Amino acid sequence: MRLNLLALNVSLLLIGQFFISTFLAILGNPVPISFFTYLLCSALIFVGLVSGHKAILNRNFSLSKEMLFFVIILASFLLQSMGTYPQDKLVLVCYLVFTPLVLIHISVTLSPPEAINDLKRYLKFFSYFSVWWAFSLYVLGFHENYGGESRITFYGIDNPIWTSRYIAVFVIVLFFTTTSKFKLLFWVTTLVAVYLMIQTGTRSSFLAVAVALLLSFGKRVISAKTFFILIILIAFSYFLMVYVGGRLSIGGAEYSIIARTTAYNEALMYIANQPWTGYGFGNYSIVTTGVDERNYPHNLLVEIVFELGLFAGVLCVLYIFVMLRKKMSGLEYLYAIFVFHLVNSFFSGDFQGNNLLFISGYILSGVYCSLKRGENRVDFVSNYNGK
């Protein structure tokens, strides 16, 4: 029996977390997001190992770059830790960033190149299912206002920003995987998804989706009509709710922009005083406010340079540059997901809060290298079959 570990694990890590977390919360068993996804991934890998599938070394795809970054983080933590929050942050980074990278690496190693052909099908199914699952939760009342505001999030997802990010990824996947015969279902599902995004009151997701589609549009000649209709739909829905529903109020946007600009400027002033080594992993709040708590500048690159120094920042920029320059023919949906999380990381979240940026980037690199491995006709399928 063929086990497509790669397609299942990628789908679970990118999309399946939403369903699993909300489902368990409805049953009265809320757990940290990703926990059961990682558990399922580990189970899939274990089944693959004990059922006779042989792994081979893939020298084109390794954890070396990510492990180098982890070494920098660990060294910074050991040498410059100032409080208890850096310890919590290190644990969260291991749990939310590096653990899934190891799972992805194992599943890519266990899966033959042709297994990637199933990836679109898995992601498409999970996306359609998740949008209508989310809408059902919304209709049935399994959601709550965030912090007393008119911004909703679903049971099991503790922040509307996360809800908005997941739904935005659903839209991206649907856009790149739906064929013409599903066109009516696609537009209705997309409209429902955009409506749910609006209800979360998160503006950055709309911007990130638009940028992701624009860059992906430039990577491949696709239907211009479909592309522009989707952009118009998102823009129309956005401004309709701004002026009619007040869900994404202009005043709120101004406050958000001012707060982020202030944080960027303050962080840059500190960076100028200690640019090379940074102030230590997890020490942003301690340095800027004197309080040992979770606080961050809402910009991943600024956070990395502030805490880890310019060398880590340069590594991050080079990684982004290389990823954006790759030719991703046939992998536009993964490329767009990566770009979406990249754009979001410049406006929202901290290092561990942007874990899906690292996960989606590593998945994109892994699938790309696996396809290349297939083109080079490495004897991988025979290993997969246990021959």
PDB file of C-alpha atoms in Angstrom, residues 101-286:
ATOM      1  CA  LEU A 101      11.240  21.070   9.749  1.00  0.00           C
ATOM      2  CA  VAL A 102      12.651  17.743  10.895  1.00  0.00           C
ATOM      3  CA  LEU A 103       9.304  16.041  10.205  1.00  0.00           C
ATOM      4  CA  ILE A 104       9.191  17.526   6.708  1.00  0.00           C
ATOM      5  CA  HIS A 105      12.768  16.466   6.042  1.00  0.00           C
ATOM      6  CA  ILE A 106      12.018  12.863   7.020  1.00  0.00           C
ATOM      7  CA  SER A 107       8.810  12.725   4.990  1.00  0.00           C
ATOM      8  CA  VAL A 108      10.517  14.160   1.902  1.00  0.00           C
ATOM      9  CA  THR A 109      13.255  11.558   2.269  1.00  0.00           C
ATOM     10  CA  LEU A 110      10.688   8.762   2.556  1.00  0.00           C
ATOM     11  CA  SER A 111       8.515   9.898  -0.345  1.00  0.00           C
ATOM     12  CA  PRO A 112       9.377   9.253  -4.007  1.00  0.00           C
ATOM     13  CA  PRO A 113       9.422  12.231  -6.408  1.00  0.00           C
ATOM     14  CA  GLU A 114       6.220  11.117  -8.138  1.00  0.00           C
ATOM     15  CA  ALA A 115       4.363  11.294  -4.811  1.00  0.00           C
ATOM     16  CA  ILE A 116       4.486  15.084  -5.137  1.00  0.00           C
ATOM     17  CA  ASN A 117       1.942  14.834  -7.941  1.00  0.00           C
ATOM     18  CA  ASP A 118      -0.661  14.137  -5.264  1.00  0.00           C
ATOM     19  CA  LEU A 119       0.197  17.270  -3.317  1.00  0.00           C
ATOM     20  CA  LYS A 120      -2.197  19.598  -5.148  1.00  0.00           C
ATOM     21  CA  ARG A 121      -5.030  17.133  -4.663  1.00  0.00           C
ATOM     22  CA  TYR A 122      -4.431  16.885  -0.916  1.00  0.00           C
ATOM     23  CA  LEU A 123      -4.122  20.650  -0.440  1.00  0.00           C
ATOM     24  CA  LYS A 124      -7.155  21.334  -2.605  1.00  0.00           C
ATOM     25  CA  PHE A 125      -9.312  18.913  -0.627  1.00  0.00           C
ATOM     26  CA  PHE A 126      -8.186  20.307   2.724  1.00  0.00           C
ATOM     27  CA  SER A 127      -8.773  23.892   1.542  1.00  0.00           C
ATOM     28  CA  TYR A 128     -12.312  23.388   0.257  1.00  0.00           C
ATOM     29  CA  PHE A 129     -13.201  21.335   3.310  1.00  0.00           C
ATOM     30  CA  SER A 130     -11.658  23.863   5.732  1.00  0.00           C
ATOM     31  CA  VAL A 131     -13.448  26.897   4.256  1.00  0.00           C
ATOM     32  CA  TRP A 132     -16.855  25.256   4.587  1.00  0.00           C
ATOM     33  CA  TRP A 133     -15.912  23.833   7.982  1.00  0.00           C
ATOM     34  CA  ALA A 134     -15.033  27.357   9.139  1.00  0.00           C
ATOM     35  CA  PHE A 135     -18.272  28.752   7.703  1.00  0.00           C
ATOM     36  CA  SER A 136     -20.262  26.040   9.499  1.00  0.00           C
ATOM     37  CA  LEU A 137     -18.525  26.935  12.764  1.00  0.00           C
ATOM     38  CA  TYR A 138     -19.396  30.577  12.154  1.00  0.00           C
ATOM     39  CA  VAL A 139     -23.063  29.837  11.445  1.00  0.00           C
ATOM     40  CA  LEU A 140     -23.363  27.478  14.414  1.00  0.00           C
ATOM     41  CA  GLY A 141     -21.749  30.015  16.760  1.00  0.00           C
ATOM     42  CA  PHE A 142     -18.478  28.250  17.502  1.00  0.00           C
ATOM     43  CA  HIS A 143     -16.601  31.537  17.445  1.00  0.00           C
ATOM     44  CA  GLU A 144     -15.960  34.370  19.860  1.00  0.00           C
ATOM     45  CA  ASN A 145     -15.143  38.056  19.825  1.00  0.00           C
ATOM     46  CA  TYR A 146     -11.489  38.737  20.424  1.00  0.00           C
ATOM     47  CA  GLY A 147     -10.753  40.897  23.462  1.00  0.00           C
ATOM     48  CA  GLY A 148     -14.280  42.327  23.472  1.00  0.00           C
ATOM     49  CA  GLU A 149     -13.774  43.699  19.959  1.00  0.00           C
ATOM     50  CA  SER A 150     -15.917  42.950  16.918  1.00  0.00           C
ATOM     51  CA  ARG A 151     -13.209  40.657  15.581  1.00  0.00           C
ATOM     52  CA  ILE A 152     -13.951  36.961  15.544  1.00  0.00           C
ATOM     53  CA  THR A 153     -11.775  33.946  16.000  1.00  0.00           C
ATOM     54  CA  PHE A 154     -12.827  30.308  16.160  1.00  0.00           C
ATOM     55  CA  TYR A 155     -12.695  27.923  19.078  1.00  0.00           C
ATOM     56  CA  GLY A 156      -9.220  26.437  19.266  1.00  0.00           C
ATOM     57  CA  ILE A 157      -7.584  29.416  17.495  1.00  0.00           C
ATOM     58  CA  ASP A 158      -6.700  31.964  20.147  1.00  0.00           C
ATOM     59  CA  ASN A 159      -6.207  34.971  17.860  1.00  0.00           C
ATOM     60  CA  PRO A 160      -8.114  36.329  14.831  1.00  0.00           C
ATOM     61  CA  ILE A 161      -4.785  36.949  13.096  1.00  0.00           C
ATOM     62  CA  TRP A 162      -4.184  33.202  12.960  1.00  0.00           C
ATOM     63  CA  THR A 163      -7.709  32.567  11.710  1.00  0.00           C
ATOM     64  CA  SER A 164      -7.236  35.132   8.964  1.00  0.00           C
ATOM     65  CA  ARG A 165      -3.884  33.653   7.928  1.00  0.00           C
ATOM     66  CA  TYR A 166      -5.288  30.155   7.587  1.00  0.00           C
ATOM     67  CA  ILE A 167      -8.280  31.298   5.538  1.00  0.00           C
ATOM     68  CA  ALA A 168      -6.001  33.380   3.297  1.00  0.00           C
ATOM     69  CA  VAL A 169      -3.896  30.286   2.588  1.00  0.00           C
ATOM     70  CA  PHE A 170      -7.085  28.390   1.735  1.00  0.00           C
ATOM     71  CA  VAL A 171      -7.880  31.073  -0.866  1.00  0.00           C
ATOM     72  CA  ILE A 172      -4.386  30.880  -2.358  1.00  0.00           C
ATOM     73  CA  VAL A 173      -4.519  27.094  -2.659  1.00  0.00           C
ATOM     74  CA  LEU A 174      -7.980  27.211  -4.241  1.00  0.00           C
ATOM     75  CA  PHE A 175      -6.812  29.804  -6.745  1.00  0.00           C
ATOM     76  CA  PHE A 176      -3.911  27.688  -7.991  1.00  0.00           C
ATOM     77  CA  THR A 177      -5.474  24.221  -7.833  1.00  0.00           C
ATOM     78  CA  THR A 178      -9.065  24.649  -9.019  1.00  0.00           C
ATOM     79  CA  THR A 179      -9.862  23.749 -12.623  1.00  0.00           C
ATOM     80  CA  SER A 180     -12.625  25.273 -14.745  1.00  0.00           C
ATOM     81  CA  LYS A 181     -15.133  22.525 -13.990  1.00  0.00           C
ATOM     82  CA  PHE A 182     -15.177  23.654 -10.365  1.00  0.00           C
ATOM     83  CA  LYS A 183     -15.449  27.337 -11.228  1.00  0.00           C
ATOM     84  CA  LEU A 184     -18.841  28.013  -9.575  1.00  0.00           C
ATOM     85  CA  LEU A 185     -17.816  26.159  -6.449  1.00  0.00           C
ATOM     86  CA  PHE A 186     -14.502  28.030  -6.490  1.00  0.00           C
ATOM     87  CA  TRP A 187     -16.075  31.502  -6.626  1.00  0.00           C
ATOM     88  CA  VAL A 188     -18.700  30.724  -3.990  1.00  0.00           C
ATOM     89  CA  THR A 189     -16.077  29.194  -1.690  1.00  0.00           C
ATOM     90  CA  THR A 190     -13.722  32.141  -2.267  1.00  0.00           C
ATOM     91  CA  LEU A 191     -16.486  34.618  -1.464  1.00  0.00           C
ATOM     92  CA  VAL A 192     -17.240  32.765   1.766  1.00  0.00           C
ATOM     93  CA  ALA A 193     -13.538  32.710   2.647  1.00  0.00           C
ATOM     94  CA  VAL A 194     -13.127  36.451   2.000  1.00  0.00           C
ATOM     95  CA  TYR A 195     -16.183  37.162   4.150  1.00  0.00           C
ATOM     96  CA  LEU A 196     -14.680  35.142   7.008  1.00  0.00           C
ATOM     97  CA  MET A 197     -11.367  37.003   6.611  1.00  0.00           C
ATOM     98  CA  ILE A 198     -13.268  40.276   6.914  1.00  0.00           C
ATOM     99  CA  GLN A 199     -14.918  39.081  10.108  1.00  0.00           C
ATOM    100  CA  THR A 200     -11.483  38.563  11.671  1.00  0.00           C
ATOM    101  CA  GLY A 201     -10.749  42.275  11.183  1.00  0.00           C
ATOM    102  CA  THR A 202      -7.168  41.595  10.078  1.00  0.00           C
ATOM    103  CA  ARG A 203      -5.902  43.929   7.367  1.00  0.00           C
ATOM    104  CA  SER A 204      -2.444  42.505   6.727  1.00  0.00           C
ATOM    105  CA  SER A 205      -3.845  39.230   5.324  1.00  0.00           C
ATOM    106  CA  PHE A 206      -5.573  41.089   2.494  1.00  0.00           C
ATOM    107  CA  LEU A 207      -2.352  42.872   1.582  1.00  0.00           C
ATOM    108  CA  ALA A 208      -0.322  39.663   1.807  1.00  0.00           C
ATOM    109  CA  VAL A 209      -2.757  37.734  -0.421  1.00  0.00           C
ATOM    110  CA  ALA A 210      -2.640  40.477  -3.057  1.00  0.00           C
ATOM    111  CA  VAL A 211       1.183  40.582  -3.068  1.00  0.00           C
ATOM    112  CA  ALA A 212       1.425  36.770  -3.167  1.00  0.00           C
ATOM    113  CA  LEU A 213      -0.885  36.594  -6.177  1.00  0.00           C
ATOM    114  CA  LEU A 214       0.915  39.452  -7.930  1.00  0.00           C
ATOM    115  CA  LEU A 215       4.348  37.841  -7.584  1.00  0.00           C
ATOM    116  CA  SER A 216       3.012  34.420  -8.489  1.00  0.00           C
ATOM    117  CA  PHE A 217       1.225  35.901 -11.493  1.00  0.00           C
ATOM    118  CA  GLY A 218       4.589  37.131 -12.721  1.00  0.00           C
ATOM    119  CA  LYS A 219       6.076  33.649 -12.326  1.00  0.00           C
ATOM    120  CA  ARG A 220       3.708  31.918 -14.721  1.00  0.00           C
ATOM    121  CA  VAL A 221       1.256  32.883 -17.472  1.00  0.00           C
ATOM    122  CA  ILE A 222      -2.131  32.142 -15.942  1.00  0.00           C
ATOM    123  CA  SER A 223      -5.639  33.345 -16.635  1.00  0.00           C
ATOM    124  CA  ALA A 224      -5.490  37.132 -16.396  1.00  0.00           C
ATOM    125  CA  LYS A 225      -9.281  37.228 -16.164  1.00  0.00           C
ATOM    126  CA  THR A 226      -9.369  34.948 -13.123  1.00  0.00           C
ATOM    127  CA  PHE A 227      -6.474  36.806 -11.514  1.00  0.00           C
ATOM    128  CA  PHE A 228      -7.990  40.265 -11.822  1.00  0.00           C
ATOM    129  CA  ILE A 229     -11.470  39.108 -10.811  1.00  0.00           C
ATOM    130  CA  LEU A 230     -10.060  37.696  -7.592  1.00  0.00           C
ATOM    131  CA  ILE A 231      -8.078  40.878  -6.854  1.00  0.00           C
ATOM    132  CA  ILE A 232     -11.174  42.996  -7.519  1.00  0.00           C
ATOM    133  CA  LEU A 233     -13.265  40.697  -5.315  1.00  0.00           C
ATOM    134  CA  ILE A 234     -10.843  41.046  -2.416  1.00  0.00           C
ATOM    135  CA  ALA A 235     -10.514  44.824  -2.837  1.00  0.00           C
ATOM    136  CA  PHE A 236     -14.283  45.321  -3.182  1.00  0.00           C
ATOM    137  CA  SER A 237     -15.029  43.192  -0.127  1.00  0.00           C
ATOM    138  CA  TYR A 238     -12.368  45.025   1.860  1.00  0.00           C
ATOM    139  CA  PHE A 239     -13.605  48.542   1.144  1.00  0.00           C
ATOM    140  CA  LEU A 240     -17.244  47.484   1.421  1.00  0.00           C
ATOM    141  CA  MET A 241     -16.640  46.392   4.994  1.00  0.00           C
ATOM    142  CA  VAL A 242     -14.523  49.481   5.744  1.00  0.00           C
ATOM    143  CA  TYR A 243     -17.248  51.940   4.776  1.00  0.00           C
ATOM    144  CA  VAL A 244     -20.373  49.886   5.384  1.00  0.00           C
ATOM    145  CA  GLY A 245     -19.613  47.391   8.117  1.00  0.00           C
ATOM    146  CA  GLY A 246     -16.779  49.199   9.859  1.00  0.00           C
ATOM    147  CA  ARG A 247     -15.137  45.831  10.396  1.00  0.00           C
ATOM    148  CA  LEU A 248     -11.733  47.050   9.203  1.00  0.00           C
ATOM    149  CA  SER A 249     -11.966  50.653  10.314  1.00  0.00           C
ATOM    150  CA  ILE A 250      -9.653  53.299   8.879  1.00  0.00           C
ATOM    151  CA  GLY A 251      -9.060  54.663  12.372  1.00  0.00           C
ATOM    152  CA  GLY A 252      -7.866  51.279  13.527  1.00  0.00           C
ATOM    153  CA  ALA A 253      -5.566  51.075  10.534  1.00  0.00           C
ATOM    154  CA  GLU A 254      -4.021  54.451  11.365  1.00  0.00           C
ATOM    155  CA  TYR A 255      -3.445  53.423  14.972  1.00  0.00           C
ATOM    156  CA  SER A 256      -1.893  50.138  13.870  1.00  0.00           C
ATOM    157  CA  ILE A 257       0.426  51.854  11.374  1.00  0.00           C
ATOM    158  CA  ILE A 258       1.544  54.474  13.895  1.00  0.00           C
ATOM    159  CA  ALA A 259       2.216  51.847  16.574  1.00  0.00           C
ATOM    160  CA  ARG A 260       4.282  49.723  14.188  1.00  0.00           C
ATOM    161  CA  THR A 261       6.209  52.700  12.834  1.00  0.00           C
ATOM    162  CA  THR A 262       7.070  53.760  16.372  1.00  0.00           C
ATOM    163  CA  ALA A 263       8.254  50.233  17.209  1.00  0.00           C
ATOM    164  CA  TYR A 264      10.404  50.054  14.040  1.00  0.00           C
ATOM    165  CA  ASN A 265      12.057  53.403  14.728  1.00  0.00           C
ATOM    166  CA  GLU A 266      12.792  52.511  18.357  1.00  0.00           C
ATOM    167  CA  ALA A 267      14.232  49.124  17.382  1.00  0.00           C
ATOM    168  CA  LEU A 268      16.459  50.682  14.704  1.00  0.00           C
ATOM    169  CA  MET A 269      17.862  53.136  17.251  1.00  0.00           C
ATOM    170  CA  TYR A 270      18.887  50.243  19.505  1.00  0.00           C
ATOM    171  CA  ILE A 271      20.288  48.285  16.560  1.00  0.00           C
ATOM    172  CA  ALA A 272      22.505  51.222  15.599  1.00  0.00           C
ATOM    173  CA  ASN A 273      24.081  51.117  19.070  1.00  0.00           C
ATOM    174  CA  GLN A 274      24.826  47.359  19.002  1.00  0.00           C
ATOM    175  CA  PRO A 275      24.539  46.076  15.424  1.00  0.00           C
ATOM    176  CA  TRP A 276      26.914  43.109  15.252  1.00  0.00           C
ATOM    177  CA  THR A 277      25.913  40.818  18.116  1.00  0.00           C
ATOM    178  CA  GLY A 278      22.388  42.029  18.795  1.00  0.00           C
ATOM    179  CA  TYR A 279      20.921  42.113  22.285  1.00  0.00           C
ATOM    180  CA  GLY A 280      20.291  38.387  22.732  1.00  0.00           C
ATOM    181  CA  PHE A 281      17.562  35.994  21.711  1.00  0.00           C
ATOM    182  CA  GLY A 282      14.242  36.873  23.367  1.00  0.00           C
ATOM    183  CA  ASN A 283      15.567  40.072  24.964  1.00  0.00           C
ATOM    184  CA  TYR A 284      13.632  42.636  22.895  1.00  0.00           C
ATOM    185  CA  SER A 285      11.123  43.445  25.620  1.00  0.00           C
ATOM    186  CA  ILE A 286      13.724  43.448  28.388  1.00  0.00           C
TER     187      ILE A 286
END
